[in-house]
Short mmCIF file of C-alpha atoms and ligand atoms in Angstrom, two decimals:
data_model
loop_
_atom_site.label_atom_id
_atom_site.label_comp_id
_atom_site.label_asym_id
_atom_site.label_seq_id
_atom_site.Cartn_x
_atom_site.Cartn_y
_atom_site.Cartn_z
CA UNK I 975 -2.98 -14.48 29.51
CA UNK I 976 -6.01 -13.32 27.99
CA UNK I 977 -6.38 -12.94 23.83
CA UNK I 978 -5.31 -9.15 23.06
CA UNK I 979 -6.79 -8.13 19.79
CA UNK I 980 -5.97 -5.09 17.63
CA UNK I 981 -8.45 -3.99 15.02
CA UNK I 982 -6.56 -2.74 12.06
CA UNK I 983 -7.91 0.02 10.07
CA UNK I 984 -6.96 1.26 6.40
CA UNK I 985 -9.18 3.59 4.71
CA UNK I 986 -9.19 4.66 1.40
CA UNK I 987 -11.32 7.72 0.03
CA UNK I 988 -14.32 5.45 -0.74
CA UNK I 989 -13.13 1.93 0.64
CA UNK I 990 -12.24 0.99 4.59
CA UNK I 991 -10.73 -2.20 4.96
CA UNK I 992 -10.23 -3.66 8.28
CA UNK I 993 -9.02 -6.73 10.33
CA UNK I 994 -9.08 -8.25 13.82
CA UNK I 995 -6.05 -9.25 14.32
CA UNK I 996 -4.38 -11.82 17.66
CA UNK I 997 -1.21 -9.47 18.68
CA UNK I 998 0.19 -12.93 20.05
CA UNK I 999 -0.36 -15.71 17.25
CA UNK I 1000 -1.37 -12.94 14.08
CA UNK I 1001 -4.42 -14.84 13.57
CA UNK I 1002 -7.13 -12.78 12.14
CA UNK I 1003 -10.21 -13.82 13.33
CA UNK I 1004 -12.68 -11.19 11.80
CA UNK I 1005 -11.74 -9.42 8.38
CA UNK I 1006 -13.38 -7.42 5.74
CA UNK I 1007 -13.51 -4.52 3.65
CA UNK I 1008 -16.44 -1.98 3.09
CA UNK I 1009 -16.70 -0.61 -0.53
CA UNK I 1010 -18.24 2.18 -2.53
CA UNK I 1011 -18.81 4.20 0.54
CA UNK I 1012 -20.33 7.33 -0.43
CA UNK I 1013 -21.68 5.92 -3.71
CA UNK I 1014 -25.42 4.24 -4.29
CA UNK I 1015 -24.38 1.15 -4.01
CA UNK I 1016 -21.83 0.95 -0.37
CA UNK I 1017 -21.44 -2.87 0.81
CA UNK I 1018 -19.34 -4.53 3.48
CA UNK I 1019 -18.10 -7.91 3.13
CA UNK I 1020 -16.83 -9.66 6.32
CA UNK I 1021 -15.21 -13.10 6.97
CA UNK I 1022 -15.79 -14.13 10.46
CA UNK I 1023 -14.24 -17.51 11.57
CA UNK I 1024 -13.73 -18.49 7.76
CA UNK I 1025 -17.26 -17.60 6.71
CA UNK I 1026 -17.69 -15.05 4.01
CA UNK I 1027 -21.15 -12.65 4.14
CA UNK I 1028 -21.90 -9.61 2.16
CA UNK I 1029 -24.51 -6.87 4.16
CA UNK I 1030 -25.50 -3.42 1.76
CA UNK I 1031 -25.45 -0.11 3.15
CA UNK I 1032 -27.74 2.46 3.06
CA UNK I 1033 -27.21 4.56 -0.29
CA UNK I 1034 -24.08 6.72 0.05
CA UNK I 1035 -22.82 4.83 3.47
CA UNK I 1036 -19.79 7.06 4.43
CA UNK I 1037 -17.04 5.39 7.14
CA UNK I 1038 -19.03 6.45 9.93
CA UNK I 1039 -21.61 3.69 9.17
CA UNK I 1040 -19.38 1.13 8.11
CA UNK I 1041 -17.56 1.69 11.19
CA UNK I 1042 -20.79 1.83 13.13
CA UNK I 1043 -21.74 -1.73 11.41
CA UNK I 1044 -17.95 -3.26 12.60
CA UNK I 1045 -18.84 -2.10 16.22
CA UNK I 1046 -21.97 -3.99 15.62
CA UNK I 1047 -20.08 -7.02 14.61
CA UNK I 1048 -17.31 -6.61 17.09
CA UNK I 1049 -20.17 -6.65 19.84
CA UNK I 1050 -22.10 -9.50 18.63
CA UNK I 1051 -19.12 -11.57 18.55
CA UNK I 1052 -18.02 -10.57 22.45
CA UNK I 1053 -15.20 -9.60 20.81
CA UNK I 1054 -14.22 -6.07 22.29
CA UNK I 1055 -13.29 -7.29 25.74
CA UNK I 1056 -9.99 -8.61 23.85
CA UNK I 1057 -9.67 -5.03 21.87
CA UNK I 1058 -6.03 -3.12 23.17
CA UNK I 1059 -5.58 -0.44 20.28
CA UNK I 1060 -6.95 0.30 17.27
CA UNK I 1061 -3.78 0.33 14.28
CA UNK I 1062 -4.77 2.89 11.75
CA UNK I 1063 -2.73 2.73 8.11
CA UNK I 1064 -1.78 6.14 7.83
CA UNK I 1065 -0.20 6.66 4.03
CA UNK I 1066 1.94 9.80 4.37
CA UNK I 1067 3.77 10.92 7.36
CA UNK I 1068 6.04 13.81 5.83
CA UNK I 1069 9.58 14.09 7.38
CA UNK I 1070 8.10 13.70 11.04
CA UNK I 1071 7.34 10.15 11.76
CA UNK I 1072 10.20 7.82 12.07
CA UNK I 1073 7.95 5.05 13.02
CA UNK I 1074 4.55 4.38 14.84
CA UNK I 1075 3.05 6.50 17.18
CA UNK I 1076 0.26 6.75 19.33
CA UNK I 1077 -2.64 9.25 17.83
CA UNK I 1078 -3.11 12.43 19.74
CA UNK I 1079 -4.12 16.22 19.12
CA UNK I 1080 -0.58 17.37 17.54
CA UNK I 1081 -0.15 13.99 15.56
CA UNK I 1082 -3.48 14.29 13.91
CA UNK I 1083 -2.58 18.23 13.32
CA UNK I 1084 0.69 17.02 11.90
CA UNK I 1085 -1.32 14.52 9.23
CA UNK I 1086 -3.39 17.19 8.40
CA UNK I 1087 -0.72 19.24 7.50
CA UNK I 1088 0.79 16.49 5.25
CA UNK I 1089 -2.37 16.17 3.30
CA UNK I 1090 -1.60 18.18 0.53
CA UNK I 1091 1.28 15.42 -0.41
CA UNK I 1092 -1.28 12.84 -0.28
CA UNK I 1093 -4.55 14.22 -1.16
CA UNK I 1094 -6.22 10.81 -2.47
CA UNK I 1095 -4.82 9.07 1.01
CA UNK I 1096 -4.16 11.21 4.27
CA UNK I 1097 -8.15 12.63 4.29
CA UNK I 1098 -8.93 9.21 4.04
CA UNK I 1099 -7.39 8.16 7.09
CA UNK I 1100 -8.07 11.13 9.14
CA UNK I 1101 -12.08 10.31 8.31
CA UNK I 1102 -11.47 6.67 9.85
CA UNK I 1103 -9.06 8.19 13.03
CA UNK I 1104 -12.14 10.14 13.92
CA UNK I 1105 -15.02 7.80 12.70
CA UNK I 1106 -12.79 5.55 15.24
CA UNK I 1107 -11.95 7.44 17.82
CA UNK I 1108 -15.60 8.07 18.33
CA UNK I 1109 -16.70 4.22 17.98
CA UNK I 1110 -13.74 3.34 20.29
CA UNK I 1111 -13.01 6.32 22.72
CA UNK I 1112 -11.80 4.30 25.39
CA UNK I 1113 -8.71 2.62 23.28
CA UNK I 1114 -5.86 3.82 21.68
CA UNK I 1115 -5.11 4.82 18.30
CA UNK I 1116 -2.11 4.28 16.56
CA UNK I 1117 -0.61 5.54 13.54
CA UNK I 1118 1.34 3.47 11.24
CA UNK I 1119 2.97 5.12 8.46
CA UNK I 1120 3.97 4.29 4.84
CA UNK I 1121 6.54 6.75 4.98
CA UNK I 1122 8.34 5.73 8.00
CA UNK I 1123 10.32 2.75 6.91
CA UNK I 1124 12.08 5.17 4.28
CA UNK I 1125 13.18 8.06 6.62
CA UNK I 1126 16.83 6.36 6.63
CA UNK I 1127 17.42 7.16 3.28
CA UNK I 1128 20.19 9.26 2.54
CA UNK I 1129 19.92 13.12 1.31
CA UNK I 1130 21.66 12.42 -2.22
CA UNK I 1131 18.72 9.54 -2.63
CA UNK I 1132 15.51 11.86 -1.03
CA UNK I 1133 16.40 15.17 -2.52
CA UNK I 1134 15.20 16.32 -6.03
CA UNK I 1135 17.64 18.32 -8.06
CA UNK I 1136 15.46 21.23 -7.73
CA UNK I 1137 16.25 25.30 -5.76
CA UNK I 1138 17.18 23.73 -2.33
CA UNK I 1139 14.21 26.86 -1.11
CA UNK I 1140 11.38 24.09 -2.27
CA UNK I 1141 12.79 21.41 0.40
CA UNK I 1142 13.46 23.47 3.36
CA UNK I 1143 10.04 25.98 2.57
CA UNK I 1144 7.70 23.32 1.55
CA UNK I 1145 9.19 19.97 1.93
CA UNK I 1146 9.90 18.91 -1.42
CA UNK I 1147 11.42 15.74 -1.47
CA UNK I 1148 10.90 12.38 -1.95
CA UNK I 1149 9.41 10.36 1.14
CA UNK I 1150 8.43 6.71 -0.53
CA UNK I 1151 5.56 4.81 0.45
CA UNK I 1152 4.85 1.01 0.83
CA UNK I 1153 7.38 1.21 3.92
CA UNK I 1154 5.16 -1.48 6.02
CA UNK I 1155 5.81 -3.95 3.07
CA UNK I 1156 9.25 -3.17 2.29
CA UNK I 1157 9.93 -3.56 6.53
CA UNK I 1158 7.89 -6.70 6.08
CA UNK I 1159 9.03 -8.73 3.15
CA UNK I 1160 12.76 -7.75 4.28
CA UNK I 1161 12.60 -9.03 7.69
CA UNK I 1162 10.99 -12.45 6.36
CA UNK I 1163 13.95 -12.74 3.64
CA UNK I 1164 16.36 -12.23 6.35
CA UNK I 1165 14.65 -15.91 8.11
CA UNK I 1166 14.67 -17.44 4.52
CA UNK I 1167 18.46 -16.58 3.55
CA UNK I 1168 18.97 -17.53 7.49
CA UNK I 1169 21.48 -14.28 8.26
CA UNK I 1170 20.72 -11.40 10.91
CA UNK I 1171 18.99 -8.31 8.29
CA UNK I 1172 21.92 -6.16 9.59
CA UNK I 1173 24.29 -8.25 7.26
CA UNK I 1174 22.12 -8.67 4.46
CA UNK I 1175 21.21 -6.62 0.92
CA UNK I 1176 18.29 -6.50 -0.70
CA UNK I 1177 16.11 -5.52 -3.57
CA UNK I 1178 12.23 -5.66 -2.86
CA UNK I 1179 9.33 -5.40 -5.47
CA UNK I 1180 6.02 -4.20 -3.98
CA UNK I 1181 4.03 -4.90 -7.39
CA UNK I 1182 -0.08 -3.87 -6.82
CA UNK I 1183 -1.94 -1.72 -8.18
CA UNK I 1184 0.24 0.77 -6.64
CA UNK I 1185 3.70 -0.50 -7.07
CA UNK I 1186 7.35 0.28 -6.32
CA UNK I 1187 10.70 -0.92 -5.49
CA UNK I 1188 13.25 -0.36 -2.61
CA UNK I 1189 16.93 -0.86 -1.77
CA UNK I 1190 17.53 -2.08 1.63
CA UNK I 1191 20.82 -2.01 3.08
CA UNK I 1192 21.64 -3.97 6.67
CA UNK I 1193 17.65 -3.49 7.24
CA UNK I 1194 17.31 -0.07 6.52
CA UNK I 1195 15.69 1.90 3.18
CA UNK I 1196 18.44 3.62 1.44
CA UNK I 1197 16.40 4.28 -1.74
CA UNK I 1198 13.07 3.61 -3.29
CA UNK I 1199 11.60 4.40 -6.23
CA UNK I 1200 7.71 6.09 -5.16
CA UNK I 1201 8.75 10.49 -4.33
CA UNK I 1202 7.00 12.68 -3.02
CA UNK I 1203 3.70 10.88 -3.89
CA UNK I 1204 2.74 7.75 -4.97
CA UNK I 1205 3.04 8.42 -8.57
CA UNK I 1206 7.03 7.95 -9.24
CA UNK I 1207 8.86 5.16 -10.77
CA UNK I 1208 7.59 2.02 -11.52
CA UNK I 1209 4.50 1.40 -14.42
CA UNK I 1210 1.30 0.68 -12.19
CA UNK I 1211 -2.05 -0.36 -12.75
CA UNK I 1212 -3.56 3.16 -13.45
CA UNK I 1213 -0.15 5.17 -12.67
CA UNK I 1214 2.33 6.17 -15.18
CA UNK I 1215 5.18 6.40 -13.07
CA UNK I 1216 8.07 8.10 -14.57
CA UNK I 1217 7.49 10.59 -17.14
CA UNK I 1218 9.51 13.63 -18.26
CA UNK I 1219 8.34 16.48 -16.15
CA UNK I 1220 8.80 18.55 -19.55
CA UNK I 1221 5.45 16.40 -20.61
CA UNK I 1222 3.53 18.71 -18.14
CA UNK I 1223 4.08 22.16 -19.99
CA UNK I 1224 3.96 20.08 -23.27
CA UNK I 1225 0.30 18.96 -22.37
CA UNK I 1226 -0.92 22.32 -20.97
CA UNK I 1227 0.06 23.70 -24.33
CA UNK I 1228 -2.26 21.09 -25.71
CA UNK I 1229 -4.93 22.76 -23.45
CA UNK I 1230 -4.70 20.96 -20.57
CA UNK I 1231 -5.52 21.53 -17.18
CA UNK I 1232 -3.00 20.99 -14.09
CA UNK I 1233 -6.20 18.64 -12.78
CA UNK I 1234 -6.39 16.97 -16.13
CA UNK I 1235 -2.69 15.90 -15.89
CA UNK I 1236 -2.94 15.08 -13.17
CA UNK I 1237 -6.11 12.58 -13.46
CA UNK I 1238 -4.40 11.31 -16.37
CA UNK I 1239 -0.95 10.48 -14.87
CA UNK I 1240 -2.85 8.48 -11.90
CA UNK I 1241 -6.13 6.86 -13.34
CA UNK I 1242 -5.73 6.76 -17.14
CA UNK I 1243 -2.21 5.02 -17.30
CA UNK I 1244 0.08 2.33 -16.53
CA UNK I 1245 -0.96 -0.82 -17.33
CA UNK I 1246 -4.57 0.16 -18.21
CA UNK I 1247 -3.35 3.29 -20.14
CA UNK I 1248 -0.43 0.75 -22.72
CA UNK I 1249 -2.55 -2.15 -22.81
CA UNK I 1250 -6.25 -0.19 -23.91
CA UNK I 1251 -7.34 -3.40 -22.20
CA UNK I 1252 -7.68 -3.01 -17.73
CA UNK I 1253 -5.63 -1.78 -15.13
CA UNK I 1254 -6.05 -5.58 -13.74
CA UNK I 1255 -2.99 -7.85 -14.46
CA UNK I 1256 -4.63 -10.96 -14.69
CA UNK I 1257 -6.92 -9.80 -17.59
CA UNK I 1258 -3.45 -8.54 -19.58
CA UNK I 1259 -1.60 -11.52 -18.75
CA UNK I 1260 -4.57 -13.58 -20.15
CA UNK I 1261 -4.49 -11.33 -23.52
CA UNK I 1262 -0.53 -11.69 -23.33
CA UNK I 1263 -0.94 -15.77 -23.70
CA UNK I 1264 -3.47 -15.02 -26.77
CA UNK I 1265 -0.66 -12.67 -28.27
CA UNK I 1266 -2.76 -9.52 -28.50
CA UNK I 1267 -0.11 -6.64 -29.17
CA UNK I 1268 -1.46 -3.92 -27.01
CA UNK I 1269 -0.73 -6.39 -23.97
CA UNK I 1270 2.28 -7.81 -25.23
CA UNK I 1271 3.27 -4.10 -25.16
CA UNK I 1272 2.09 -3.37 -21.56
CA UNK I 1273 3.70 -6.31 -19.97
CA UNK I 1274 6.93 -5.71 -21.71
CA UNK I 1275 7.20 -1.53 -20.42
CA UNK I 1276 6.13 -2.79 -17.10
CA UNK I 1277 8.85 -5.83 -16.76
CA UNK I 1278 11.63 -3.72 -18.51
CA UNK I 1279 10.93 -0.36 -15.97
CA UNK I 1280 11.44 -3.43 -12.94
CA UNK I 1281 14.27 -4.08 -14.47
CA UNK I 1282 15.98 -1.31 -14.82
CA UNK I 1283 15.35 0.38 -11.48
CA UNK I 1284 16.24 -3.34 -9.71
CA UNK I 1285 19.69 -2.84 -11.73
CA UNK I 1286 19.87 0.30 -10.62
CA UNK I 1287 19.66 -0.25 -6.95
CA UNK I 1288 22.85 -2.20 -6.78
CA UNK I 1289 24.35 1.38 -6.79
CA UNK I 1290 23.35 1.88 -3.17
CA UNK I 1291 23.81 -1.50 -1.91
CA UNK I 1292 27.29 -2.75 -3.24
CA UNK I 1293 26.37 -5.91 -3.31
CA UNK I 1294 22.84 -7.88 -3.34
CA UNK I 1295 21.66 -11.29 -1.32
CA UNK I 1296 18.24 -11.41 -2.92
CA UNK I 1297 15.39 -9.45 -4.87
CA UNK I 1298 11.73 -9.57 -3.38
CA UNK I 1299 8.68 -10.00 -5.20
CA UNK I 1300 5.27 -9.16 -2.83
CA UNK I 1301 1.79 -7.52 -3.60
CA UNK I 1302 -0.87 -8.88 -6.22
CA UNK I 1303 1.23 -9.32 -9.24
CA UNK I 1304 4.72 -9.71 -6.98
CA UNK I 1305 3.08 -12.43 -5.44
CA UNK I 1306 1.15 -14.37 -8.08
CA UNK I 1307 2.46 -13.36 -11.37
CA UNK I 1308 4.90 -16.08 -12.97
CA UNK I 1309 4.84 -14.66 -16.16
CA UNK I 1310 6.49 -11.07 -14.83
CA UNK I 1311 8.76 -12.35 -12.52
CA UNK I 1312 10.66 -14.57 -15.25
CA UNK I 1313 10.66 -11.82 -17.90
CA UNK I 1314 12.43 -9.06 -14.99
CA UNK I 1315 14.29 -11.82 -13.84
CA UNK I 1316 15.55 -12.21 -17.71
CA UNK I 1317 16.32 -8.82 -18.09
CA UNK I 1318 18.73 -9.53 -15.11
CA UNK I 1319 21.11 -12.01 -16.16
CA UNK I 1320 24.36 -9.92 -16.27
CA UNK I 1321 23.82 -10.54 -12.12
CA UNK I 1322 24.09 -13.77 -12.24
CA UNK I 1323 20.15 -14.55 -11.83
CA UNK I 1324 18.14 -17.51 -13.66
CA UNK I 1325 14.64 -18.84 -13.18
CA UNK I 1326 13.90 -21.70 -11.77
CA UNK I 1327 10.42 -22.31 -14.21
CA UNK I 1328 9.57 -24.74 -11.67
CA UNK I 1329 9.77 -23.12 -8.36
CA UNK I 1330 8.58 -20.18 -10.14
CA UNK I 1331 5.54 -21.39 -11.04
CA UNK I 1332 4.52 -23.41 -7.46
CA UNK I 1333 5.49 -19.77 -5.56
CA UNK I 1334 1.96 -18.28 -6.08
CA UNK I 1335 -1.35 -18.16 -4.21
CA UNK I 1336 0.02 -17.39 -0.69
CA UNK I 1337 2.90 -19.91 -1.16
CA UNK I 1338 6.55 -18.41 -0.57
CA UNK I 1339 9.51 -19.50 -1.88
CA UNK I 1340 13.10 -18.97 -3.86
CA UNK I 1341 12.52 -18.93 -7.59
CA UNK I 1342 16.06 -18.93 -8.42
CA UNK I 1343 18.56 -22.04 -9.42
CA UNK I 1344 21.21 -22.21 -7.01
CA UNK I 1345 24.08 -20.90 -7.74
CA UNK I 1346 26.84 -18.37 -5.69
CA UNK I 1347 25.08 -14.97 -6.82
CA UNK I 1348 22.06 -13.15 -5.66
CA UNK I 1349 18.40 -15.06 -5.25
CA UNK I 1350 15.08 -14.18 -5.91
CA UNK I 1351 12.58 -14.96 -3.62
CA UNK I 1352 8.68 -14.80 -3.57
CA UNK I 1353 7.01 -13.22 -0.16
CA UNK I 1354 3.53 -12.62 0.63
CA UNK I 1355 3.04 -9.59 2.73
CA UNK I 1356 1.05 -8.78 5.68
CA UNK I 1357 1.00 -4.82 6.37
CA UNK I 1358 -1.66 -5.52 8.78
CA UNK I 1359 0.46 -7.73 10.98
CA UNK I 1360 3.37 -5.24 11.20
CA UNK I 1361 0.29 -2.58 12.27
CA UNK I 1362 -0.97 -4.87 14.89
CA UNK I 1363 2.19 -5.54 16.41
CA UNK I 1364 3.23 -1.94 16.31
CA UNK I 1365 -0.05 -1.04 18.02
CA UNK I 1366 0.43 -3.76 20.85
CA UNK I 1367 4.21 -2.72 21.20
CA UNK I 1368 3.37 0.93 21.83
CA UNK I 1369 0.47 -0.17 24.36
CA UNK I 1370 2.91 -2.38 25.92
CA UNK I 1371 4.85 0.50 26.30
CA UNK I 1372 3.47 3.46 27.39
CA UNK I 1373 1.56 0.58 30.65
P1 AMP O 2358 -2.81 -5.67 -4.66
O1 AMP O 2358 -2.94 -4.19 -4.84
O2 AMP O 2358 -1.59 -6.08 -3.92
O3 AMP O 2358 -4.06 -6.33 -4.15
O4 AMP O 2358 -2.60 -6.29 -6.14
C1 AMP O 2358 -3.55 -6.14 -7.17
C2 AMP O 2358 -2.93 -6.58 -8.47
O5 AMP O 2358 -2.52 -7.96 -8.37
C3 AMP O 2358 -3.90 -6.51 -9.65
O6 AMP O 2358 -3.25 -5.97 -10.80
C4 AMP O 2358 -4.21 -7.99 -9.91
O7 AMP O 2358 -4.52 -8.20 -11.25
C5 AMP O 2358 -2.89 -8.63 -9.56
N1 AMP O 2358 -3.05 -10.07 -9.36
C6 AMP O 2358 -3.78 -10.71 -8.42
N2 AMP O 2358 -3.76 -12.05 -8.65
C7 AMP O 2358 -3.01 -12.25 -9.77
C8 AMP O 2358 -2.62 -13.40 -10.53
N3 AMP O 2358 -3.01 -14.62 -10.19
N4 AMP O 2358 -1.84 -13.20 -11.62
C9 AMP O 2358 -1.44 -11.98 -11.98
N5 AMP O 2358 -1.79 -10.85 -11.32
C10 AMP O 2358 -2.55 -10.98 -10.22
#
């Protein structure tokens, strides 16, 4: 059978990363990501059969020409012959999408009328749907969603205790995000603690930039801490998470604006807003091990925030096999994982320093001694997988 290929796309307002990926074996053979589009100084960087290169743009680049530049690439490398879909990252997919679906006329109308719940995101991805869609006419286009994974959650987890007239009018609610992840990570702890998913429980720590935690019960989301946008729960890189929605009229009597707040809640906080220091973990960690204060304090509001909300997800799952660390810090930071894992002890859980520490860099692995109670395990994610098989599933499918 010939190679089938799926070019996965996930765009961000001013960024459009992108993979080839081998539906059969998930081997990517070309990957990249295009950066500062829009801006003066727009680049792509591509790695094609393990060789890194770096090409500028022209000033201000906008999707369309990085998209224009991966057809160019895709072509030169006779690699389009093998292209069955093209798997789009879609971020929020309100209460419609369940799972993945191929892109027509009503689903893009439907994403559109999401926006407004994701205005940073959903534009983004509508720009590369059509940049696509004109590159690559001929194929489909899926739509993977964020949201999807979480649609099982329960009422008493998704609704707000606000006038039930702001759900039902204007879908007020919380939807979660990082579902490709969650679905991920879970599936590949289900192979680690050898046990079908439908029997297992489990806690799993998406911990990026953006970050944030889910229950999963027999395989399916029951409760997760991102709402109705990204900006919920956890302490992130820029983010503040939770705050007390009284804050809002206290800082509009301060003068304010809504778009102020709001710029401040989601690129002026978190880790970058505590620590005075960068929104990029590996710069606080480094100040942490020098015993500057302001990063001492960052890392300890982040870890103890985990903790908490990982505690409080053994309220929906009655009991817990294992907790999941993924993403950029999940995956590679030591130093958080033993100081949540600390804060944890009345279930049980104790650090293995040495597994710990080896379980970085793209290396999985259980960072837990053994004992009878829950484990915690370290799992690299692949959201780009999950879109490429969803895209050659649905292909399959409608042949
Ligand atoms: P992501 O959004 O999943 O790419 O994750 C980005 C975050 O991961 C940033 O805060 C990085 O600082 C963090 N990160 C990446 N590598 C490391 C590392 N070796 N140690 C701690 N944090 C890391």
């Amino acid at each position: 059978m010939p190679q089938q290929y799926v070019l996965v796309l996930n765009c961000g307002s001013s960024s459009l990363k992108f993979a080839i990926i081998d539906a059969q074996s998930g081997k990517e053979t070309l990957s990249g990501l295009a950066e500062c589009l829009g801006l003066e100084n727009a680049s792509l960087t591509y790695k094609l059969n393990g060789n890194k290169h770096t090409v500028s743009l022209a000033q201000n680049a906008q999707h369309a020409q990085a998209i224009s530049l991966l057809v160019q690439l895709i072509n030169d490398n006779k690699l389009s012959d093998q292209l069955i879909a093209v798997g789009h990252r879609v971020v929020h997919g309100g209460e419609q999408f369940t799972g993945s679906v191929i892109i027509n006329e009503e689903v893009i109308s439907a994403i559109t009328k999401v926006s407004a719940l994701a205005p940073l995101h959903n534009p983004a991805n509508l720009v590369g749907i059509e940049a696509a869609t004109k590159a690559f006419g001929t194929l489909p286009q899926i739509a993977v969603f964020d949201t999807a994974f979480h649609q099982t959650m329960p009422s008493k987890a998704y609704l707000y205790a606000l006038p039930y007239a702001l759900y039902k009018e204007h879908s007020v609610r919380r939807y979660g995000f990082h579902g490709t992840s969650h679905y991920f990570v879970s599936g590949q702890a289900a192979e680690v603690l050898q046990k079908p998913i439908e029997d297992i429980n489990l806690i799993s720590a998406h911990l990026g930039n953006g970050c944030s935690v889910t229950a999963i019960k027999g395989g399916k989301s029951v409760d997760t801490s991102m709402g109705i946008t990204p900006l919920e729960g956890l302490v992130m890189g820029t983010r503040s998470g939770d705050v007390d929605p009284g804050l809002f009229s206290f800082l509009s009597n301060l003068g304010y604006s809504a778009k102020k707040i709001d710029n401040l809640l989601n690129k002026e906080s978190g880790l970058l807003g505590l620590s005075q220091l960068s929104n990029d973990c590996r710069t606080i960690e480094e100040q942490y091990e020098k015993q500057n204060p302001q990063a001492i304090l960052a890392l300890n509001v982040f870890c103890y925030r985990l903790a908490k909300y990982i505690a409080s997800y053994t309220v929906p799952l009655g009991k817990l096999d294992a907790i999941i660390f993924t993403g950029g810090i999940g995956e590679n930071s030591n130093l958080i994982r033993e100081k949540v894992l600390n804060l944890l002890t009345i279930f049980g859980l104790s650090v293995d320093n040495d597994k710990n520490l080896k379980a970085r860099f793209g290396k999985s692995g259980i960072i837990t001694n053994n004992n009878s109670g829950p484990i915690a395990l370290v799992i690299p994610t692949n959201e780009e997988w999950v879109i490429a098989q969803d895209s050659a599933q649905l292909v399959k499918e409608v042949k």
